[in-house]
Amino acid sequence: MKALASYVMRGRRQAGLLAVAFAVLAMILPPLSNVSGAIVALVTLRRGWQEGLLVSGIAVVVVAGLAYIVLGNPLLALVYFGAVWLPAWGLAWVLRATVSLRAALSVATAVALVGVVWVYAMLDDPTAWWKATLVSVFDQAIEQAKTAEITGLQDMLENAAPFMTGVVFTAFLLSLGLSLFLARWWQSVLYNPGGFAVEFRALRLPKGVTLAGAGLFVVALFSGGGLAADMAVVLLGFFGVIGLALVHDWVFQSKLNVAWLIVLYLILGFAAPHLMAVLALAAIVDAWIDIRRFFKVAPGN
């Protein structure tokens, strides 16, 4: 990964072509879009917003050409620009200006929350729209399933629909955060070894934000869905990331084996909503009583 970051920093042409390469590969393996976004973010972090925008421009032109040749629609490049490169560039610009991971994540969270509100402003009934969309997507599976399986799948879609707007924008938030973290880690590896780890472990929520978040969670709990619930899902993602930083700090300060983190991420892969809720709660508690002071190992231990 260090070699990849070094190649990106050789020049805008190299960075642009690599961003394109990972964007194309993301058609086969979608998570690679985070690497493409991280390339633009790294250039922006190190060389400024103008250079990051130029690299994005190069990538857009190349992808537009490829999309026209293969699919006959060059406008697909603008979709990718708006969904991946532009947000990554913007967050990197914020991080470069503020030198604060929390500030950058807060901006990403605010954008996601605005996205949720925008969906509710555009659609009369987002839940009904999601139900129809999910049924359409899983239509073939429903047709092929047995009666009992159909009932279970339909129940799952019914239960998921009220929260899908929040889930989609939370996925956007986490994906964008991953691109930013990867770019910051690359920058640290190249120019400030160990710096990203220290910066990430220091993430903590302000008390005022925890109060607002807790209030929103309570409203969402009794709403049974709707705008408050979807916004709470997004906020849960933000708080959960801060909770992850808290766990990383616990493992580091307590000098525990990195296997603890591996287990954490494995569990996260299978039970993300439940674990994110626990991590979010830990982040809220830490903002008020400073859990981290209990992590440090006494000298000689």
PDB file of C-alpha atoms in Angstrom:
ATOM      1  CA  MET A   1       0.000   0.000   0.000  1.00  0.00           C
ATOM      2  CA  LYS A   2       2.926   2.339   0.638  1.00  0.00           C
ATOM      3  CA  ALA A   3       4.174   1.712  -2.893  1.00  0.00           C
ATOM      4  CA  LEU A   4       0.725   2.561  -4.240  1.00  0.00           C
ATOM      5  CA  ALA A   5       0.618   5.806  -2.258  1.00  0.00           C
ATOM      6  CA  SER A   6       4.128   6.694  -3.445  1.00  0.00           C
ATOM      7  CA  TYR A   7       3.079   6.177  -7.049  1.00  0.00           C
ATOM      8  CA  VAL A   8       0.025   8.391  -6.557  1.00  0.00           C
ATOM      9  CA  MET A   9       2.257  11.204  -5.312  1.00  0.00           C
ATOM     10  CA  ARG A  10       4.525  11.101  -8.376  1.00  0.00           C
ATOM     11  CA  GLY A  11       2.183  13.366 -10.306  1.00  0.00           C
ATOM     12  CA  ARG A  12      -1.377  14.174 -11.290  1.00  0.00           C
ATOM     13  CA  ARG A  13      -1.287  11.930 -14.350  1.00  0.00           C
ATOM     14  CA  GLN A  14      -0.308   8.896 -12.272  1.00  0.00           C
ATOM     15  CA  ALA A  15      -2.878   9.744  -9.610  1.00  0.00           C
ATOM     16  CA  GLY A  16      -5.644  10.293 -12.160  1.00  0.00           C
ATOM     17  CA  LEU A  17      -5.002   7.045 -14.005  1.00  0.00           C
ATOM     18  CA  LEU A  18      -4.878   5.062 -10.765  1.00  0.00           C
ATOM     19  CA  ALA A  19      -8.154   6.623  -9.657  1.00  0.00           C
ATOM     20  CA  VAL A  20      -9.650   5.514 -12.974  1.00  0.00           C
ATOM     21  CA  ALA A  21      -8.189   2.008 -12.668  1.00  0.00           C
ATOM     22  CA  PHE A  22      -9.758   1.456  -9.249  1.00  0.00           C
ATOM     23  CA  ALA A  23     -13.031   2.991 -10.412  1.00  0.00           C
ATOM     24  CA  VAL A  24     -13.177   0.436 -13.241  1.00  0.00           C
ATOM     25  CA  LEU A  25     -12.206  -2.419 -10.904  1.00  0.00           C
ATOM     26  CA  ALA A  26     -14.969  -1.290  -8.548  1.00  0.00           C
ATOM     27  CA  MET A  27     -17.467  -2.469 -11.166  1.00  0.00           C
ATOM     28  CA  ILE A  28     -16.339  -5.994 -10.246  1.00  0.00           C
ATOM     29  CA  LEU A  29     -15.524  -5.389  -6.574  1.00  0.00           C
ATOM     30  CA  PRO A  30     -17.487  -2.316  -5.336  1.00  0.00           C
ATOM     31  CA  PRO A  31     -15.376  -1.665  -2.173  1.00  0.00           C
ATOM     32  CA  LEU A  32     -12.492  -0.677  -4.459  1.00  0.00           C
ATOM     33  CA  SER A  33     -14.357   2.579  -5.098  1.00  0.00           C
ATOM     34  CA  ASN A  34     -13.086   3.593  -1.648  1.00  0.00           C
ATOM     35  CA  VAL A  35      -9.516   3.248  -2.903  1.00  0.00           C
ATOM     36  CA  SER A  36     -10.337   5.404  -5.919  1.00  0.00           C
ATOM     37  CA  GLY A  37     -11.791   8.077  -3.637  1.00  0.00           C
ATOM     38  CA  ALA A  38      -8.812   7.800  -1.291  1.00  0.00           C
ATOM     39  CA  ILE A  39      -6.435   8.577  -4.163  1.00  0.00           C
ATOM     40  CA  VAL A  40      -8.186  11.884  -4.826  1.00  0.00           C
ATOM     41  CA  ALA A  41      -8.300  12.582  -1.084  1.00  0.00           C
ATOM     42  CA  LEU A  42      -4.575  11.890  -0.650  1.00  0.00           C
ATOM     43  CA  VAL A  43      -3.617  14.322  -3.410  1.00  0.00           C
ATOM     44  CA  THR A  44      -5.916  16.948  -1.875  1.00  0.00           C
ATOM     45  CA  LEU A  45      -4.521  16.427   1.624  1.00  0.00           C
ATOM     46  CA  ARG A  46      -0.916  16.734   0.497  1.00  0.00           C
ATOM     47  CA  ARG A  47      -1.062  19.214  -2.380  1.00  0.00           C
ATOM     48  CA  GLY A  48      -4.219  21.232  -1.875  1.00  0.00           C
ATOM     49  CA  TRP A  49      -7.739  21.474  -3.231  1.00  0.00           C
ATOM     50  CA  GLN A  50      -6.708  22.686  -6.684  1.00  0.00           C
ATOM     51  CA  GLU A  51      -4.507  19.664  -7.349  1.00  0.00           C
ATOM     52  CA  GLY A  52      -7.144  17.297  -5.997  1.00  0.00           C
ATOM     53  CA  LEU A  53      -9.727  18.843  -8.303  1.00  0.00           C
ATOM     54  CA  LEU A  54      -7.382  18.524 -11.292  1.00  0.00           C
ATOM     55  CA  VAL A  55      -6.843  14.832 -10.571  1.00  0.00           C
ATOM     56  CA  SER A  56     -10.608  14.360 -10.322  1.00  0.00           C
ATOM     57  CA  GLY A  57     -10.992  16.159 -13.639  1.00  0.00           C
ATOM     58  CA  ILE A  58      -8.485  13.870 -15.337  1.00  0.00           C
ATOM     59  CA  ALA A  59     -10.289  10.845 -13.956  1.00  0.00           C
ATOM     60  CA  VAL A  60     -13.693  12.134 -15.099  1.00  0.00           C
ATOM     61  CA  VAL A  61     -12.466  12.741 -18.664  1.00  0.00           C
ATOM     62  CA  VAL A  62     -10.912   9.268 -18.924  1.00  0.00           C
ATOM     63  CA  VAL A  63     -13.920   7.493 -17.399  1.00  0.00           C
ATOM     64  CA  ALA A  64     -16.276   9.480 -19.637  1.00  0.00           C
ATOM     65  CA  GLY A  65     -14.317   8.293 -22.675  1.00  0.00           C
ATOM     66  CA  LEU A  66     -14.368   4.680 -21.510  1.00  0.00           C
ATOM     67  CA  ALA A  67     -18.076   4.857 -20.666  1.00  0.00           C
ATOM     68  CA  TYR A  68     -18.839   6.255 -24.124  1.00  0.00           C
ATOM     69  CA  ILE A  69     -16.850   3.530 -25.880  1.00  0.00           C
ATOM     70  CA  VAL A  70     -18.200   0.633 -23.805  1.00  0.00           C
ATOM     71  CA  LEU A  71     -21.705   1.774 -22.808  1.00  0.00           C
ATOM     72  CA  GLY A  72     -22.420   4.686 -25.106  1.00  0.00           C
ATOM     73  CA  ASN A  73     -23.146   6.987 -22.150  1.00  0.00           C
ATOM     74  CA  PRO A  74     -20.314   9.320 -21.032  1.00  0.00           C
ATOM     75  CA  LEU A  75     -22.557  10.922 -18.376  1.00  0.00           C
ATOM     76  CA  LEU A  76     -21.951   7.918 -16.121  1.00  0.00           C
ATOM     77  CA  ALA A  77     -18.588   9.514 -15.322  1.00  0.00           C
ATOM     78  CA  LEU A  78     -20.413  12.459 -13.737  1.00  0.00           C
ATOM     79  CA  VAL A  79     -22.394  10.064 -11.541  1.00  0.00           C
ATOM     80  CA  TYR A  80     -19.177   8.520 -10.251  1.00  0.00           C
ATOM     81  CA  PHE A  81     -17.670  11.974  -9.783  1.00  0.00           C
ATOM     82  CA  GLY A  82     -20.634  13.108  -7.709  1.00  0.00           C
ATOM     83  CA  ALA A  83     -20.856   9.920  -5.645  1.00  0.00           C
ATOM     84  CA  VAL A  84     -17.162   9.185  -4.998  1.00  0.00           C
ATOM     85  CA  TRP A  85     -14.534  11.694  -6.103  1.00  0.00           C
ATOM     86  CA  LEU A  86     -16.271  14.966  -5.256  1.00  0.00           C
ATOM     87  CA  PRO A  87     -17.245  13.938  -1.686  1.00  0.00           C
ATOM     88  CA  ALA A  88     -13.753  12.511  -1.043  1.00  0.00           C
ATOM     89  CA  TRP A  89     -12.169  15.704  -2.366  1.00  0.00           C
ATOM     90  CA  GLY A  90     -14.453  17.872  -0.243  1.00  0.00           C
ATOM     91  CA  LEU A  91     -13.804  15.965   2.981  1.00  0.00           C
ATOM     92  CA  ALA A  92     -10.060  15.973   2.358  1.00  0.00           C
ATOM     93  CA  TRP A  93     -10.238  19.726   1.844  1.00  0.00           C
ATOM     94  CA  VAL A  94     -12.017  20.088   5.210  1.00  0.00           C
ATOM     95  CA  LEU A  95      -9.453  17.852   6.931  1.00  0.00           C
ATOM     96  CA  ARG A  96      -6.545  19.772   5.408  1.00  0.00           C
ATOM     97  CA  ALA A  97      -8.065  23.091   6.524  1.00  0.00           C
ATOM     98  CA  THR A  98      -9.071  22.043  10.050  1.00  0.00           C
ATOM     99  CA  VAL A  99      -6.490  19.322  10.784  1.00  0.00           C
ATOM    100  CA  SER A 100      -9.336  17.549  12.581  1.00  0.00           C
ATOM    101  CA  LEU A 101     -10.660  14.106  11.715  1.00  0.00           C
ATOM    102  CA  ARG A 102     -13.695  14.785  13.896  1.00  0.00           C
ATOM    103  CA  ALA A 103     -14.517  17.953  11.979  1.00  0.00           C
ATOM    104  CA  ALA A 104     -14.254  16.132   8.653  1.00  0.00           C
ATOM    105  CA  LEU A 105     -16.456  13.275   9.892  1.00  0.00           C
ATOM    106  CA  SER A 106     -18.934  15.790  11.275  1.00  0.00           C
ATOM    107  CA  VAL A 107     -19.222  17.436   7.861  1.00  0.00           C
ATOM    108  CA  ALA A 108     -19.762  14.036   6.229  1.00  0.00           C
ATOM    109  CA  THR A 109     -22.456  13.256   8.794  1.00  0.00           C
ATOM    110  CA  ALA A 110     -24.138  16.615   8.193  1.00  0.00           C
ATOM    111  CA  VAL A 111     -24.176  15.934   4.432  1.00  0.00           C
ATOM    112  CA  ALA A 112     -25.727  12.502   5.038  1.00  0.00           C
ATOM    113  CA  LEU A 113     -28.377  14.010   7.328  1.00  0.00           C
ATOM    114  CA  VAL A 114     -29.205  16.641   4.711  1.00  0.00           C
ATOM    115  CA  GLY A 115     -29.516  13.800   2.207  1.00  0.00           C
ATOM    116  CA  VAL A 116     -32.084  12.093   4.424  1.00  0.00           C
ATOM    117  CA  VAL A 117     -34.096  15.311   4.760  1.00  0.00           C
ATOM    118  CA  TRP A 118     -33.892  15.829   0.993  1.00  0.00           C
ATOM    119  CA  VAL A 119     -35.371  12.368   0.340  1.00  0.00           C
ATOM    120  CA  TYR A 120     -38.278  13.141   2.662  1.00  0.00           C
ATOM    121  CA  ALA A 121     -38.801  16.447   0.884  1.00  0.00           C
ATOM    122  CA  MET A 122     -38.818  14.758  -2.533  1.00  0.00           C
ATOM    123  CA  LEU A 123     -40.958  11.707  -1.711  1.00  0.00           C
ATOM    124  CA  ASP A 124     -44.409  11.817  -0.159  1.00  0.00           C
ATOM    125  CA  ASP A 125     -43.871   8.431   1.523  1.00  0.00           C
ATOM    126  CA  PRO A 126     -40.243   7.152   1.499  1.00  0.00           C
ATOM    127  CA  THR A 127     -41.249   3.957   3.317  1.00  0.00           C
ATOM    128  CA  ALA A 128     -43.783   3.034   0.626  1.00  0.00           C
ATOM    129  CA  TRP A 129     -41.247   3.888  -2.075  1.00  0.00           C
ATOM    130  CA  TRP A 130     -38.642   1.642  -0.465  1.00  0.00           C
ATOM    131  CA  LYS A 131     -41.147  -1.199  -0.093  1.00  0.00           C
ATOM    132  CA  ALA A 132     -41.956  -1.034  -3.799  1.00  0.00           C
ATOM    133  CA  THR A 133     -38.269  -0.765  -4.723  1.00  0.00           C
ATOM    134  CA  LEU A 134     -37.174  -3.663  -2.522  1.00  0.00           C
ATOM    135  CA  VAL A 135     -40.000  -5.885  -3.782  1.00  0.00           C
ATOM    136  CA  SER A 136     -38.958  -5.024  -7.340  1.00  0.00           C
ATOM    137  CA  VAL A 137     -35.320  -5.860  -6.627  1.00  0.00           C
ATOM    138  CA  PHE A 138     -36.161  -9.160  -4.926  1.00  0.00           C
ATOM    139  CA  ASP A 139     -39.038  -9.987  -7.256  1.00  0.00           C
ATOM    140  CA  GLN A 140     -37.308 -12.980  -8.859  1.00  0.00           C
ATOM    141  CA  ALA A 141     -36.292 -14.395  -5.480  1.00  0.00           C
ATOM    142  CA  ILE A 142     -39.875 -14.048  -4.241  1.00  0.00           C
ATOM    143  CA  GLU A 143     -41.212 -15.880  -7.303  1.00  0.00           C
ATOM    144  CA  GLN A 144     -38.784 -18.774  -6.855  1.00  0.00           C
ATOM    145  CA  ALA A 145     -39.134 -19.096  -3.089  1.00  0.00           C
ATOM    146  CA  LYS A 146     -41.444 -21.461  -1.247  1.00  0.00           C
ATOM    147  CA  THR A 147     -44.497 -20.133   0.592  1.00  0.00           C
ATOM    148  CA  ALA A 148     -42.805 -20.023   4.006  1.00  0.00           C
ATOM    149  CA  GLU A 149     -39.702 -18.413   2.523  1.00  0.00           C
ATOM    150  CA  ILE A 150     -41.830 -15.835   0.708  1.00  0.00           C
ATOM    151  CA  THR A 151     -43.499 -14.846   3.969  1.00  0.00           C
ATOM    152  CA  GLY A 152     -40.135 -14.498   5.710  1.00  0.00           C
ATOM    153  CA  LEU A 153     -38.624 -12.459   2.881  1.00  0.00           C
ATOM    154  CA  GLN A 154     -41.647 -10.196   2.664  1.00  0.00           C
ATOM    155  CA  ASP A 155     -41.569  -9.643   6.422  1.00  0.00           C
ATOM    156  CA  MET A 156     -37.878  -8.752   6.196  1.00  0.00           C
ATOM    157  CA  LEU A 157     -38.549  -6.228   3.424  1.00  0.00           C
ATOM    158  CA  GLU A 158     -41.473  -4.764   5.389  1.00  0.00           C
ATOM    159  CA  ASN A 159     -39.281  -4.311   8.460  1.00  0.00           C
ATOM    160  CA  ALA A 160     -36.358  -2.847   6.515  1.00  0.00           C
ATOM    161  CA  ALA A 161     -38.301  -0.319   4.428  1.00  0.00           C
ATOM    162  CA  PRO A 162     -38.912   2.294   7.199  1.00  0.00           C
ATOM    163  CA  PHE A 163     -35.158   2.601   7.804  1.00  0.00           C
ATOM    164  CA  MET A 164     -33.728   2.196   4.294  1.00  0.00           C
ATOM    165  CA  THR A 165     -33.183   5.902   3.656  1.00  0.00           C
ATOM    166  CA  GLY A 166     -31.062   6.087   6.801  1.00  0.00           C
ATOM    167  CA  VAL A 167     -29.238   2.869   5.935  1.00  0.00           C
ATOM    168  CA  VAL A 168     -28.340   4.109   2.451  1.00  0.00           C
ATOM    169  CA  PHE A 169     -26.980   7.436   3.686  1.00  0.00           C
ATOM    170  CA  THR A 170     -25.154   5.726   6.563  1.00  0.00           C
ATOM    171  CA  ALA A 171     -23.476   3.437   4.027  1.00  0.00           C
ATOM    172  CA  PHE A 172     -22.496   6.565   2.082  1.00  0.00           C
ATOM    173  CA  LEU A 173     -21.117   8.150   5.260  1.00  0.00           C
ATOM    174  CA  LEU A 174     -19.084   5.076   6.231  1.00  0.00           C
ATOM    175  CA  SER A 175     -17.783   4.573   2.704  1.00  0.00           C
ATOM    176  CA  LEU A 176     -16.702   8.201   2.522  1.00  0.00           C
ATOM    177  CA  GLY A 177     -15.109   7.951   5.953  1.00  0.00           C
ATOM    178  CA  LEU A 178     -13.201   4.847   4.877  1.00  0.00           C
ATOM    179  CA  SER A 179     -11.797   6.672   1.836  1.00  0.00           C
ATOM    180  CA  LEU A 180     -10.732   9.574   4.039  1.00  0.00           C
ATOM    181  CA  PHE A 181      -9.135   7.294   6.641  1.00  0.00           C
ATOM    182  CA  LEU A 182      -7.242   5.390   3.951  1.00  0.00           C
ATOM    183  CA  ALA A 183      -5.953   8.641   2.445  1.00  0.00           C
ATOM    184  CA  ARG A 184      -4.919   9.969   5.859  1.00  0.00           C
ATOM    185  CA  TRP A 185      -3.172   6.684   6.647  1.00  0.00           C
ATOM    186  CA  TRP A 186      -1.291   6.841   3.337  1.00  0.00           C
ATOM    187  CA  GLN A 187      -0.247  10.396   4.122  1.00  0.00           C
ATOM    188  CA  SER A 188       0.919   9.262   7.543  1.00  0.00           C
ATOM    189  CA  VAL A 189       2.897   6.326   6.135  1.00  0.00           C
ATOM    190  CA  LEU A 190       4.678   8.560   3.622  1.00  0.00           C
ATOM    191  CA  TYR A 191       5.264  11.711   5.656  1.00  0.00           C
ATOM    192  CA  ASN A 192       4.360  11.182   9.324  1.00  0.00           C
ATOM    193  CA  PRO A 193       4.729   7.535  10.420  1.00  0.00           C
ATOM    194  CA  GLY A 194       2.283   6.625  13.184  1.00  0.00           C
ATOM    195  CA  GLY A 195       0.469   9.948  12.955  1.00  0.00           C
ATOM    196  CA  PHE A 196      -2.841   8.582  11.722  1.00  0.00           C
ATOM    197  CA  ALA A 197      -3.066   5.997  14.506  1.00  0.00           C
ATOM    198  CA  VAL A 198      -2.643   8.710  17.145  1.00  0.00           C
ATOM    199  CA  GLU A 199      -5.139  10.975  15.374  1.00  0.00           C
ATOM    200  CA  PHE A 200      -7.755   8.232  15.014  1.00  0.00           C
ATOM    201  CA  ARG A 201      -7.484   6.966  18.586  1.00  0.00           C
ATOM    202  CA  ALA A 202      -7.990  10.525  19.874  1.00  0.00           C
ATOM    203  CA  LEU A 203     -11.449  10.852  18.292  1.00  0.00           C
ATOM    204  CA  ARG A 204     -14.085  11.809  20.859  1.00  0.00           C
ATOM    205  CA  LEU A 205     -17.597  13.248  20.774  1.00  0.00           C
ATOM    206  CA  PRO A 206     -18.376  16.716  22.174  1.00  0.00           C
ATOM    207  CA  LYS A 207     -20.879  16.618  25.043  1.00  0.00           C
ATOM    208  CA  GLY A 208     -23.343  18.840  23.195  1.00  0.00           C
ATOM    209  CA  VAL A 209     -23.432  16.466  20.226  1.00  0.00           C
ATOM    210  CA  THR A 210     -24.108  13.500  22.515  1.00  0.00           C
ATOM    211  CA  LEU A 211     -27.066  15.321  24.073  1.00  0.00           C
ATOM    212  CA  ALA A 212     -28.552  16.108  20.659  1.00  0.00           C
ATOM    213  CA  GLY A 213     -27.909  12.568  19.523  1.00  0.00           C
ATOM    214  CA  ALA A 214     -29.450  10.998  22.601  1.00  0.00           C
ATOM    215  CA  GLY A 215     -32.547  13.165  22.150  1.00  0.00           C
ATOM    216  CA  LEU A 216     -32.868  12.080  18.527  1.00  0.00           C
ATOM    217  CA  PHE A 217     -32.434   8.413  19.486  1.00  0.00           C
ATOM    218  CA  VAL A 218     -35.256   8.702  22.043  1.00  0.00           C
ATOM    219  CA  VAL A 219     -37.583  10.331  19.498  1.00  0.00           C
ATOM    220  CA  ALA A 220     -36.680   7.679  16.907  1.00  0.00           C
ATOM    221  CA  LEU A 221     -37.306   4.890  19.405  1.00  0.00           C
ATOM    222  CA  PHE A 222     -40.924   5.910  19.822  1.00  0.00           C
ATOM    223  CA  SER A 223     -41.532   7.005  16.230  1.00  0.00           C
ATOM    224  CA  GLY A 224     -41.532   3.529  14.668  1.00  0.00           C
ATOM    225  CA  GLY A 225     -39.865   4.909  11.550  1.00  0.00           C
ATOM    226  CA  GLY A 226     -39.952   8.134   9.592  1.00  0.00           C
ATOM    227  CA  LEU A 227     -37.547  11.063   9.392  1.00  0.00           C
ATOM    228  CA  ALA A 228     -36.318  10.896  12.999  1.00  0.00           C
ATOM    229  CA  ALA A 229     -35.567   7.167  12.718  1.00  0.00           C
ATOM    230  CA  ASP A 230     -33.623   7.569   9.477  1.00  0.00           C
ATOM    231  CA  MET A 231     -31.621  10.476  10.886  1.00  0.00           C
ATOM    232  CA  ALA A 232     -30.916   8.407  14.006  1.00  0.00           C
ATOM    233  CA  VAL A 233     -29.512   5.608  11.838  1.00  0.00           C
ATOM    234  CA  VAL A 234     -27.049   8.060  10.261  1.00  0.00           C
ATOM    235  CA  LEU A 235     -26.057   9.457  13.647  1.00  0.00           C
ATOM    236  CA  LEU A 236     -25.599   5.907  14.928  1.00  0.00           C
ATOM    237  CA  GLY A 237     -23.042   5.369  12.176  1.00  0.00           C
ATOM    238  CA  PHE A 238     -21.124   8.506  13.163  1.00  0.00           C
ATOM    239  CA  PHE A 239     -21.159   7.683  16.872  1.00  0.00           C
ATOM    240  CA  GLY A 240     -20.214   4.082  16.085  1.00  0.00           C
ATOM    241  CA  VAL A 241     -17.051   5.201  14.300  1.00  0.00           C
ATOM    242  CA  ILE A 242     -16.071   7.225  17.365  1.00  0.00           C
ATOM    243  CA  GLY A 243     -16.750   4.098  19.423  1.00  0.00           C
ATOM    244  CA  LEU A 244     -14.366   2.154  17.188  1.00  0.00           C
ATOM    245  CA  ALA A 245     -11.695   4.745  17.893  1.00  0.00           C
ATOM    246  CA  LEU A 246     -12.337   4.225  21.605  1.00  0.00           C
ATOM    247  CA  VAL A 247     -11.798   0.465  21.275  1.00  0.00           C
ATOM    248  CA  HIS A 248      -8.604   1.031  19.290  1.00  0.00           C
ATOM    249  CA  ASP A 249      -7.369   3.301  22.080  1.00  0.00           C
ATOM    250  CA  TRP A 250      -8.267   0.665  24.694  1.00  0.00           C
ATOM    251  CA  VAL A 251      -6.275  -2.019  22.845  1.00  0.00           C
ATOM    252  CA  PHE A 252      -3.305   0.328  22.417  1.00  0.00           C
ATOM    253  CA  GLN A 253      -3.251   1.806  25.923  1.00  0.00           C
ATOM    254  CA  SER A 254      -3.785  -1.591  27.575  1.00  0.00           C
ATOM    255  CA  LYS A 255      -1.093  -3.172  25.378  1.00  0.00           C
ATOM    256  CA  LEU A 256      -3.484  -5.905  24.272  1.00  0.00           C
ATOM    257  CA  ASN A 257      -2.971  -8.219  21.312  1.00  0.00           C
ATOM    258  CA  VAL A 258      -4.231  -6.888  17.970  1.00  0.00           C
ATOM    259  CA  ALA A 259      -6.345 -10.051  17.775  1.00  0.00           C
ATOM    260  CA  TRP A 260      -8.934  -8.193  19.854  1.00  0.00           C
ATOM    261  CA  LEU A 261      -9.423  -5.757  16.982  1.00  0.00           C
ATOM    262  CA  ILE A 262      -9.611  -8.571  14.448  1.00  0.00           C
ATOM    263  CA  VAL A 263     -12.373 -10.226  16.471  1.00  0.00           C
ATOM    264  CA  LEU A 264     -14.171  -6.889  16.754  1.00  0.00           C
ATOM    265  CA  TYR A 265     -14.221  -6.366  12.995  1.00  0.00           C
ATOM    266  CA  LEU A 266     -15.294  -9.962  12.366  1.00  0.00           C
ATOM    267  CA  ILE A 267     -18.255  -9.482  14.704  1.00  0.00           C
ATOM    268  CA  LEU A 268     -18.979  -6.162  13.012  1.00  0.00           C
ATOM    269  CA  GLY A 269     -19.241  -7.972   9.695  1.00  0.00           C
ATOM    270  CA  PHE A 270     -21.963 -10.279  11.022  1.00  0.00           C
ATOM    271  CA  ALA A 271     -23.821  -8.065  13.492  1.00  0.00           C
ATOM    272  CA  ALA A 272     -23.134  -4.505  12.413  1.00  0.00           C
ATOM    273  CA  PRO A 273     -26.354  -2.815  13.644  1.00  0.00           C
ATOM    274  CA  HIS A 274     -26.166  -4.295  17.134  1.00  0.00           C
ATOM    275  CA  LEU A 275     -22.432  -3.747  17.589  1.00  0.00           C
ATOM    276  CA  MET A 276     -22.621  -0.202  16.207  1.00  0.00           C
ATOM    277  CA  ALA A 277     -25.287   0.548  18.813  1.00  0.00           C
ATOM    278  CA  VAL A 278     -22.985  -0.695  21.574  1.00  0.00           C
ATOM    279  CA  LEU A 279     -20.053   1.294  20.181  1.00  0.00           C
ATOM    280  CA  ALA A 280     -22.208   4.415  19.895  1.00  0.00           C
ATOM    281  CA  LEU A 281     -23.295   4.057  23.518  1.00  0.00           C
ATOM    282  CA  ALA A 282     -19.655   3.667  24.596  1.00  0.00           C
ATOM    283  CA  ALA A 283     -18.752   6.838  22.675  1.00  0.00           C
ATOM    284  CA  ILE A 284     -21.540   8.775  24.402  1.00  0.00           C
ATOM    285  CA  VAL A 285     -20.468   7.566  27.850  1.00  0.00           C
ATOM    286  CA  ASP A 286     -16.811   8.359  27.103  1.00  0.00           C
ATOM    287  CA  ALA A 287     -17.713  11.949  26.212  1.00  0.00           C
ATOM    288  CA  TRP A 288     -19.007  12.453  29.753  1.00  0.00           C
ATOM    289  CA  ILE A 289     -16.838  10.331  32.072  1.00  0.00           C
ATOM    290  CA  ASP A 290     -13.615   9.842  30.054  1.00  0.00           C
ATOM    291  CA  ILE A 291     -13.441   6.051  29.966  1.00  0.00           C
ATOM    292  CA  ARG A 292      -9.956   6.256  28.461  1.00  0.00           C
ATOM    293  CA  ARG A 293      -8.333   7.210  31.756  1.00  0.00           C
ATOM    294  CA  PHE A 294      -8.911   3.625  32.932  1.00  0.00           C
ATOM    295  CA  PHE A 295      -7.103   2.124  29.933  1.00  0.00           C
ATOM    296  CA  LYS A 296      -3.519   2.956  30.787  1.00  0.00           C
ATOM    297  CA  VAL A 297      -1.420   0.137  32.170  1.00  0.00           C
ATOM    298  CA  ALA A 298       0.406   0.974  35.397  1.00  0.00           C
ATOM    299  CA  PRO A 299       4.241   1.211  35.063  1.00  0.00           C
ATOM    300  CA  GLY A 300       5.904  -2.151  35.508  1.00  0.00           C
ATOM    301  CA  ASN A 301       2.817  -4.167  34.404  1.00  0.00           C
TER     302      ASN A 301
END
